[in-house]
mmCIF file of N, CA and C in Angstrom:
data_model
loop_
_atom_site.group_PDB
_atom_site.id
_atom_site.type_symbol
_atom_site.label_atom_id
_atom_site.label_comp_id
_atom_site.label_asym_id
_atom_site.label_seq_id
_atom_site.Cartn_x
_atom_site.Cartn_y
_atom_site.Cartn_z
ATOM 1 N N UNK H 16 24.266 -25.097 3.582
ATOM 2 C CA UNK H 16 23.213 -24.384 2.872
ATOM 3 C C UNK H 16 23.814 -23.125 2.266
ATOM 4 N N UNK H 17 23.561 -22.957 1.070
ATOM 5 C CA UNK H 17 24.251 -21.701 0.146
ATOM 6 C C UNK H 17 23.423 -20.272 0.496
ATOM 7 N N UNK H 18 22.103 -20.584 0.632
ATOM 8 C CA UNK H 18 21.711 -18.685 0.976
ATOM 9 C C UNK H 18 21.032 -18.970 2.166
ATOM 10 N N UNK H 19 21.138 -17.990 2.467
ATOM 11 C CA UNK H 19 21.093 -17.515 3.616
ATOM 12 C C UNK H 19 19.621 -17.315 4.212
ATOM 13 N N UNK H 20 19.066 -17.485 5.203
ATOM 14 C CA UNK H 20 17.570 -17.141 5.579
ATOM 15 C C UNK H 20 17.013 -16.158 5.223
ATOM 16 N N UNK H 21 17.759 -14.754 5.284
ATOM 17 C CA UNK H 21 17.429 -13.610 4.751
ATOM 18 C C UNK H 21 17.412 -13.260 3.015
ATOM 19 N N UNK H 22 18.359 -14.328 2.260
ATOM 20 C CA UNK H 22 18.146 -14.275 1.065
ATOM 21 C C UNK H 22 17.554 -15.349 0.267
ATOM 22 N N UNK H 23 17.211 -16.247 0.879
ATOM 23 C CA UNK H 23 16.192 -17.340 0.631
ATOM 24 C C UNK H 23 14.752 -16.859 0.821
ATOM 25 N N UNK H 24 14.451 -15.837 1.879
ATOM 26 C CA UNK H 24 13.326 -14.931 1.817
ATOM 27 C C UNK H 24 13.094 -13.967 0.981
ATOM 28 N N UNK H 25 13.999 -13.515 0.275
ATOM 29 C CA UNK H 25 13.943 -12.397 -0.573
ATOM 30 C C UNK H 25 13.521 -13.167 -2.329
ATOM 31 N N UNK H 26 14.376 -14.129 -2.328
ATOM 32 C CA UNK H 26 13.736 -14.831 -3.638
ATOM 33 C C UNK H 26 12.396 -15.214 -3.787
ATOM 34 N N UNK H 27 12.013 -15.223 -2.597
ATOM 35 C CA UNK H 27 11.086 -16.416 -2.142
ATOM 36 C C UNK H 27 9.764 -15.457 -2.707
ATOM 37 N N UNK H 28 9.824 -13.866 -1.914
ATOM 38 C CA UNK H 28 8.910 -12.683 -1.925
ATOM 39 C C UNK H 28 8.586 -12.329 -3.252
ATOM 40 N N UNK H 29 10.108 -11.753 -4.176
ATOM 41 C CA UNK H 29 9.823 -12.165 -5.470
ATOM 42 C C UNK H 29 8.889 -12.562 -6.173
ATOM 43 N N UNK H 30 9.441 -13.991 -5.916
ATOM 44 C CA UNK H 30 8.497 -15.087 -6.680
ATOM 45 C C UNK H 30 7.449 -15.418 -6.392
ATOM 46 N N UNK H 31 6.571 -14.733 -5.346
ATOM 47 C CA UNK H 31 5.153 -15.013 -4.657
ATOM 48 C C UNK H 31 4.768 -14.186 -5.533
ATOM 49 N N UNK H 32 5.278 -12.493 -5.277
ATOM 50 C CA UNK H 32 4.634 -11.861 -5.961
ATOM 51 C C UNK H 32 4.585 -12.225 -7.651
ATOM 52 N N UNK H 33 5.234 -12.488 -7.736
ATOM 53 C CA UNK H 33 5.427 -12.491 -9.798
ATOM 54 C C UNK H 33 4.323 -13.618 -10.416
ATOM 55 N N UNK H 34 4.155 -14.771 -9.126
ATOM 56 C CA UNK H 34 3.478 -15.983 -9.181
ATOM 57 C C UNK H 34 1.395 -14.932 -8.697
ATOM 58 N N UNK H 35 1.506 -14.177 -8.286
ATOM 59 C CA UNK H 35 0.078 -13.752 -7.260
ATOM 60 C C UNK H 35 -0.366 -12.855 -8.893
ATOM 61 N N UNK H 36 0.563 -12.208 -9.645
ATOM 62 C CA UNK H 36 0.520 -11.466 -10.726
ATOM 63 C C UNK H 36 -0.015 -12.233 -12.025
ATOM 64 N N UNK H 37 0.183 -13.559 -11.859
ATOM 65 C CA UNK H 37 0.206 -14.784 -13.037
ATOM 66 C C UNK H 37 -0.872 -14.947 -12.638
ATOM 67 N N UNK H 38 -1.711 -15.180 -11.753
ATOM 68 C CA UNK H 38 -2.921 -15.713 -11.143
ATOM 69 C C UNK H 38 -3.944 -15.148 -10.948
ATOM 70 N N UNK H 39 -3.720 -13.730 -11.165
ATOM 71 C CA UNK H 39 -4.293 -12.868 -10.934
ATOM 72 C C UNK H 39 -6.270 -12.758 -11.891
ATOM 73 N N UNK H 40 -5.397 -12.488 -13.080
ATOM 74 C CA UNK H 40 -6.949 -13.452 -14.245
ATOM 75 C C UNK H 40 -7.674 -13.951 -14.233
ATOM 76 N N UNK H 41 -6.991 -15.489 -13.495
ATOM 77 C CA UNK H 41 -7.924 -16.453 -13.876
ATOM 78 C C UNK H 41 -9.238 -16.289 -13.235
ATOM 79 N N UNK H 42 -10.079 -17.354 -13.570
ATOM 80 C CA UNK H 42 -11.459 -16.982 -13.014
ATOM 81 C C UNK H 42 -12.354 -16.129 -12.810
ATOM 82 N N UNK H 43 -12.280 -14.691 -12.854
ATOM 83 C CA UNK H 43 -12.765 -13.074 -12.873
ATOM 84 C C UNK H 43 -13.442 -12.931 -14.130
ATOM 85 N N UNK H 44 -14.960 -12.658 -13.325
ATOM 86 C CA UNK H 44 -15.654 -12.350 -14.155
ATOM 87 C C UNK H 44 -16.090 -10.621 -14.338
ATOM 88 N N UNK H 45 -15.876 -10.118 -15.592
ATOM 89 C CA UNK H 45 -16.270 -8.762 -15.695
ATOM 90 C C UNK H 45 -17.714 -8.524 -15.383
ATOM 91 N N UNK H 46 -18.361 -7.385 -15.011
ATOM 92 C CA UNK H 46 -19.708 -6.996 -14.828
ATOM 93 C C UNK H 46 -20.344 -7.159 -15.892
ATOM 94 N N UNK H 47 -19.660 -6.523 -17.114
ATOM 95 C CA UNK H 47 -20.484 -6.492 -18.853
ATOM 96 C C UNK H 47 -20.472 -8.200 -18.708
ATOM 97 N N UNK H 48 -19.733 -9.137 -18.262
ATOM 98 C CA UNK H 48 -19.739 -10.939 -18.564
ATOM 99 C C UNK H 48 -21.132 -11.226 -18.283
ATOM 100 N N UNK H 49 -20.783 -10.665 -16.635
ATOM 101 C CA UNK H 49 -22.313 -11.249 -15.913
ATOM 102 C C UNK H 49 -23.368 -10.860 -16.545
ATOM 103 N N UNK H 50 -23.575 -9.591 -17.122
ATOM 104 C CA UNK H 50 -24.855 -8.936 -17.261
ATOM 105 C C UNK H 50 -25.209 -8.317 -15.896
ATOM 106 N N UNK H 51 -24.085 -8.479 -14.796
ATOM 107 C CA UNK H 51 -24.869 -7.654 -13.592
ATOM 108 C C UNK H 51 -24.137 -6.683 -13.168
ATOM 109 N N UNK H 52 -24.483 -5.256 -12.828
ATOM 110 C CA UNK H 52 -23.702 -4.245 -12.939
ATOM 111 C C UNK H 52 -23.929 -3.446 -12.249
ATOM 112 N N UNK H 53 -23.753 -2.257 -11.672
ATOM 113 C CA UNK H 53 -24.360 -1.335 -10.482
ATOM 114 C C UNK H 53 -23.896 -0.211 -11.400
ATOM 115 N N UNK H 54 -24.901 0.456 -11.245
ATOM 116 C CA UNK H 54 -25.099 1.585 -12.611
ATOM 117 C C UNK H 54 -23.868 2.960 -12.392
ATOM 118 N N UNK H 55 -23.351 3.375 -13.056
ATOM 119 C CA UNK H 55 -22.358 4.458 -12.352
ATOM 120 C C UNK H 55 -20.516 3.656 -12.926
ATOM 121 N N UNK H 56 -20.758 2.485 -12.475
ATOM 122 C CA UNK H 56 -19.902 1.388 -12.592
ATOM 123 C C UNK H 56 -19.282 1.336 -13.894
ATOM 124 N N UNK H 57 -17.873 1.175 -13.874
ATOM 125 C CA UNK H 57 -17.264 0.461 -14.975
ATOM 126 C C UNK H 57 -17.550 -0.964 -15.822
ATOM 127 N N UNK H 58 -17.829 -1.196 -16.687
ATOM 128 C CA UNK H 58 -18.495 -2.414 -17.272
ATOM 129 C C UNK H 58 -17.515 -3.681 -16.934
ATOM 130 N N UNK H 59 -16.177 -2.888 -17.083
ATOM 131 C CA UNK H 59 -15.039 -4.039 -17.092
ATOM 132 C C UNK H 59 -14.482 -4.508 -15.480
ATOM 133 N N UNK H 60 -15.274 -4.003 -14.310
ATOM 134 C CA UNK H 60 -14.750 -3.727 -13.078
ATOM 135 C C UNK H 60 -15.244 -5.463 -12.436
ATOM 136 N N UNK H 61 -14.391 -6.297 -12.206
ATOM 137 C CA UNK H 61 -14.679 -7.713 -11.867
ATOM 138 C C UNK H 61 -15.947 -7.286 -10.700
ATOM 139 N N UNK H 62 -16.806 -8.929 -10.983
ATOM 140 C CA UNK H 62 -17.823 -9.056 -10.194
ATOM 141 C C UNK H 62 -17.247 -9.898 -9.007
ATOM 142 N N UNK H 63 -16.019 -10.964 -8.873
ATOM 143 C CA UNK H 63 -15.630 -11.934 -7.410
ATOM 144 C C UNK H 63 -14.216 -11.896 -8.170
ATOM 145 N N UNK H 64 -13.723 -11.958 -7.369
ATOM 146 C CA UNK H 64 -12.192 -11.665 -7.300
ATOM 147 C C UNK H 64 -11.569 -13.155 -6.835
ATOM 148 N N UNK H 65 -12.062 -13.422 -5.793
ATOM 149 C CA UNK H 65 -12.176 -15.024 -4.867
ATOM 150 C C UNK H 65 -10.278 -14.643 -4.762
ATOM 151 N N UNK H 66 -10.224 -13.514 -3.987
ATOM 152 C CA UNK H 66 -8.705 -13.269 -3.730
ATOM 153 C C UNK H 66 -8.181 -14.555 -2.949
ATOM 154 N N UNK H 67 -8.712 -14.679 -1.930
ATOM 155 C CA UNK H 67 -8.747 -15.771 -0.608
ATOM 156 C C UNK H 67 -8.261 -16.984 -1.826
ATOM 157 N N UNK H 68 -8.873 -17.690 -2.261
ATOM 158 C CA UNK H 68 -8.279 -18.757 -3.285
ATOM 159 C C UNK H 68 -7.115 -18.395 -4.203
ATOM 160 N N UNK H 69 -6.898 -17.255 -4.864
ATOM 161 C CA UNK H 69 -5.972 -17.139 -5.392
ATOM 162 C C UNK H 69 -4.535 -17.053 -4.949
ATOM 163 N N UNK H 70 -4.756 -16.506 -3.329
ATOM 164 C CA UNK H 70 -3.379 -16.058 -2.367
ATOM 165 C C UNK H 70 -3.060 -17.868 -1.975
ATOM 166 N N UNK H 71 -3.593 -19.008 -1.862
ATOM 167 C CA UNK H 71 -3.615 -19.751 -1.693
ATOM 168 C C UNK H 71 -2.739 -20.379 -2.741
ATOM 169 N N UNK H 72 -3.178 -20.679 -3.777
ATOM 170 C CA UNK H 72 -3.001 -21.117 -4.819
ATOM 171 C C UNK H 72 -1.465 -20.828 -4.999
ATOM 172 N N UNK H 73 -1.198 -18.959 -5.039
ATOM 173 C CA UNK H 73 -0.193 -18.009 -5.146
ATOM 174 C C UNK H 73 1.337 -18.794 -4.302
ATOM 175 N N UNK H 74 0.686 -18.918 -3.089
ATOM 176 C CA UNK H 74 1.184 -19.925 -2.223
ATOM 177 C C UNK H 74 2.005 -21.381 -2.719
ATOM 178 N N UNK H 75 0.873 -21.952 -2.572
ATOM 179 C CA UNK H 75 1.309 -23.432 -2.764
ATOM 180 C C UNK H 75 2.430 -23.316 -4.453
ATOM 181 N N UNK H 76 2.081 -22.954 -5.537
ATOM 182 C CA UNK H 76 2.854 -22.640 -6.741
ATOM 183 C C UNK H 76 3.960 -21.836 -6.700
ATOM 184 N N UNK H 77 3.784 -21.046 -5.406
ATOM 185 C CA UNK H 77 5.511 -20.694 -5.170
ATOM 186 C C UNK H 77 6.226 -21.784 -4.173
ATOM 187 N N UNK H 78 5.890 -21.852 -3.595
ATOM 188 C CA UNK H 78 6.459 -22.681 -2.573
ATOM 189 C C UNK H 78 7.022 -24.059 -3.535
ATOM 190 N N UNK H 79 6.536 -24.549 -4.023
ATOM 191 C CA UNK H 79 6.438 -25.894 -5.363
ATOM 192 C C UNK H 79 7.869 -25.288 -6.206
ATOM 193 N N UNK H 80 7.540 -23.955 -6.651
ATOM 194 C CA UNK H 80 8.749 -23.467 -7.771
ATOM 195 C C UNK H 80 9.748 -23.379 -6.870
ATOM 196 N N UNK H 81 9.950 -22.840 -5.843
ATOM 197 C CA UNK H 81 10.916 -22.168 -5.108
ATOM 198 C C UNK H 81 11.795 -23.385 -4.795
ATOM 199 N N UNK H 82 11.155 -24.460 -4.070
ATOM 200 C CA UNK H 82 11.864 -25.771 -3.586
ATOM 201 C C UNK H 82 12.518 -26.209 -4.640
ATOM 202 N N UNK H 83 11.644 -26.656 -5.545
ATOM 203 C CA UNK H 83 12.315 -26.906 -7.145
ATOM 204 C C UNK H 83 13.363 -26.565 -7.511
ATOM 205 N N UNK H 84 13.652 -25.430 -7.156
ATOM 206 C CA UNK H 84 14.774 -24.310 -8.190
ATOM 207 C C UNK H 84 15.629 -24.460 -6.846
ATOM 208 N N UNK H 85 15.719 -24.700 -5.485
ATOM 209 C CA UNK H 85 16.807 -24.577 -4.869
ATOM 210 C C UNK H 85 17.329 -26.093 -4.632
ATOM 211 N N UNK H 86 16.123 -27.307 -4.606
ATOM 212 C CA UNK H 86 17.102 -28.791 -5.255
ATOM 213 C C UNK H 86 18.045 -28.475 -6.054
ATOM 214 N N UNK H 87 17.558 -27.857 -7.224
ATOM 215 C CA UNK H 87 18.349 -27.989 -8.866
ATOM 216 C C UNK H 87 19.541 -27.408 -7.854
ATOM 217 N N UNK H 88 19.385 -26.467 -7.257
ATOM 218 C CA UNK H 88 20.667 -25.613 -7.175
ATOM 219 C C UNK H 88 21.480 -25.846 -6.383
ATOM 220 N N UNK H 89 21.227 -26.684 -5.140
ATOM 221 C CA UNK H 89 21.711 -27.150 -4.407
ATOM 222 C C UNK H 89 22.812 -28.240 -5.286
ATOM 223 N N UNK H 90 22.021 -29.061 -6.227
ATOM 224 C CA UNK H 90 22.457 -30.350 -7.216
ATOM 225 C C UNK H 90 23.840 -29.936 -7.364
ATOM 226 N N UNK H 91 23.449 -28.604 -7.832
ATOM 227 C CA UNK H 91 24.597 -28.109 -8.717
ATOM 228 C C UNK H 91 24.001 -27.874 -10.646
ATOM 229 N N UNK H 92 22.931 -28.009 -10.728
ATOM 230 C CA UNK H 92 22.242 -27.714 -11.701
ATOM 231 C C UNK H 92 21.876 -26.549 -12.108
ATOM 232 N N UNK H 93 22.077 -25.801 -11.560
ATOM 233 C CA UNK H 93 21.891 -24.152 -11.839
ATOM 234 C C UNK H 93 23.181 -23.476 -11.269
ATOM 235 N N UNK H 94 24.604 -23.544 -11.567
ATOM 236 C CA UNK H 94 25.091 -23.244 -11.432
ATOM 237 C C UNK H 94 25.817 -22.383 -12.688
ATOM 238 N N UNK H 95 26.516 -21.137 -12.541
ATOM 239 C CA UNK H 95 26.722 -20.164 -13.605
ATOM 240 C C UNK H 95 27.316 -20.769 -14.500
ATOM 241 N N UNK H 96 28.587 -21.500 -14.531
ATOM 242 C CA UNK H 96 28.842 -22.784 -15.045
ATOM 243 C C UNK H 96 28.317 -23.609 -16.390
ATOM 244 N N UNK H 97 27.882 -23.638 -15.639
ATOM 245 C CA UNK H 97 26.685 -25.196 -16.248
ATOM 246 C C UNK H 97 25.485 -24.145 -17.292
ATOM 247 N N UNK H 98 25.252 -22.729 -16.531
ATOM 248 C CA UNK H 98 24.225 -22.080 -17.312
ATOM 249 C C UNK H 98 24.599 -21.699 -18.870
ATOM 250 N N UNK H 99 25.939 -20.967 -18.361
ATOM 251 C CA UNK H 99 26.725 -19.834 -19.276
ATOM 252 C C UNK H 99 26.605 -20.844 -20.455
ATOM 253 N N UNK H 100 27.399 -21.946 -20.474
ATOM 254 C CA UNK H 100 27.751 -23.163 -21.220
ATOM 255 C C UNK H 100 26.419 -23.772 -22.366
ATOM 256 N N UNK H 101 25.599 -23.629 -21.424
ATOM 257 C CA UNK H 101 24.080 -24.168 -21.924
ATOM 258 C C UNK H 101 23.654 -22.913 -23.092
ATOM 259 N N UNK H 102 23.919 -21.317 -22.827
ATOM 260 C CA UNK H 102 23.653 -20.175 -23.497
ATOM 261 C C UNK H 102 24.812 -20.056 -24.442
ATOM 262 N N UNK H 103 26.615 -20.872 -24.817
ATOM 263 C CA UNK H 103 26.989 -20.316 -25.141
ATOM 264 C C UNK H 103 27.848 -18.770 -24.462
ATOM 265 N N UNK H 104 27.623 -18.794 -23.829
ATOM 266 C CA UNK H 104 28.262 -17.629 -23.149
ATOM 267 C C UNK H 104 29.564 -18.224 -22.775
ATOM 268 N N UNK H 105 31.009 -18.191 -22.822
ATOM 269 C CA UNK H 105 32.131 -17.989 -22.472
ATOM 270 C C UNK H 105 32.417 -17.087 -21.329
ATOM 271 N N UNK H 106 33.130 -18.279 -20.357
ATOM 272 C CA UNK H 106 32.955 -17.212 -18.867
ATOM 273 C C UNK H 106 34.405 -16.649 -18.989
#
């Protein structure tokens, strides 16, 4: 195995977060959307967030990318190599 537990966790954190950031949108409805609002309130301040589903979601779509990208890499498919070559880059 090429990384290490401690740096297989660190990609991993990354990419949850960057993936929890992508997800973040969907579904959220603004107060001005609903028409329902608590007076004082920002118009644009979401009415359900449904965090609980999204950390889920956040989840399973990293976990999916992460495995993905360490097959390839394991393959030998993402190797600097093979990348540089693909960009043109001269190592």
């Amino acid at each position: 195995m090429v990384y290490t537990i401690s740096t297989g966790f660190a990609i991993y954190f990354v990419l949850w977060w960057i993936v929890l950031f992508v997800t973040l949108p969907f579904g959220v409805r603004s107060q001005h959307e609903d028409g329902d609002g608590a007076p004082g309130t920002d118009p644009g301040a979401p009415v359900k967030t449904q965090m609980g589903r999204k950390l889920i979601w956040t989840t399973i779509i990293s976990a999916v990318t992460f495995a993905s990208a360490m097959l390839a890499y394991n393959a030998g498919y993402l190797n600097i190599e093979r990348l540089s070559k693909l960009m043109g880059i001269p190592l």
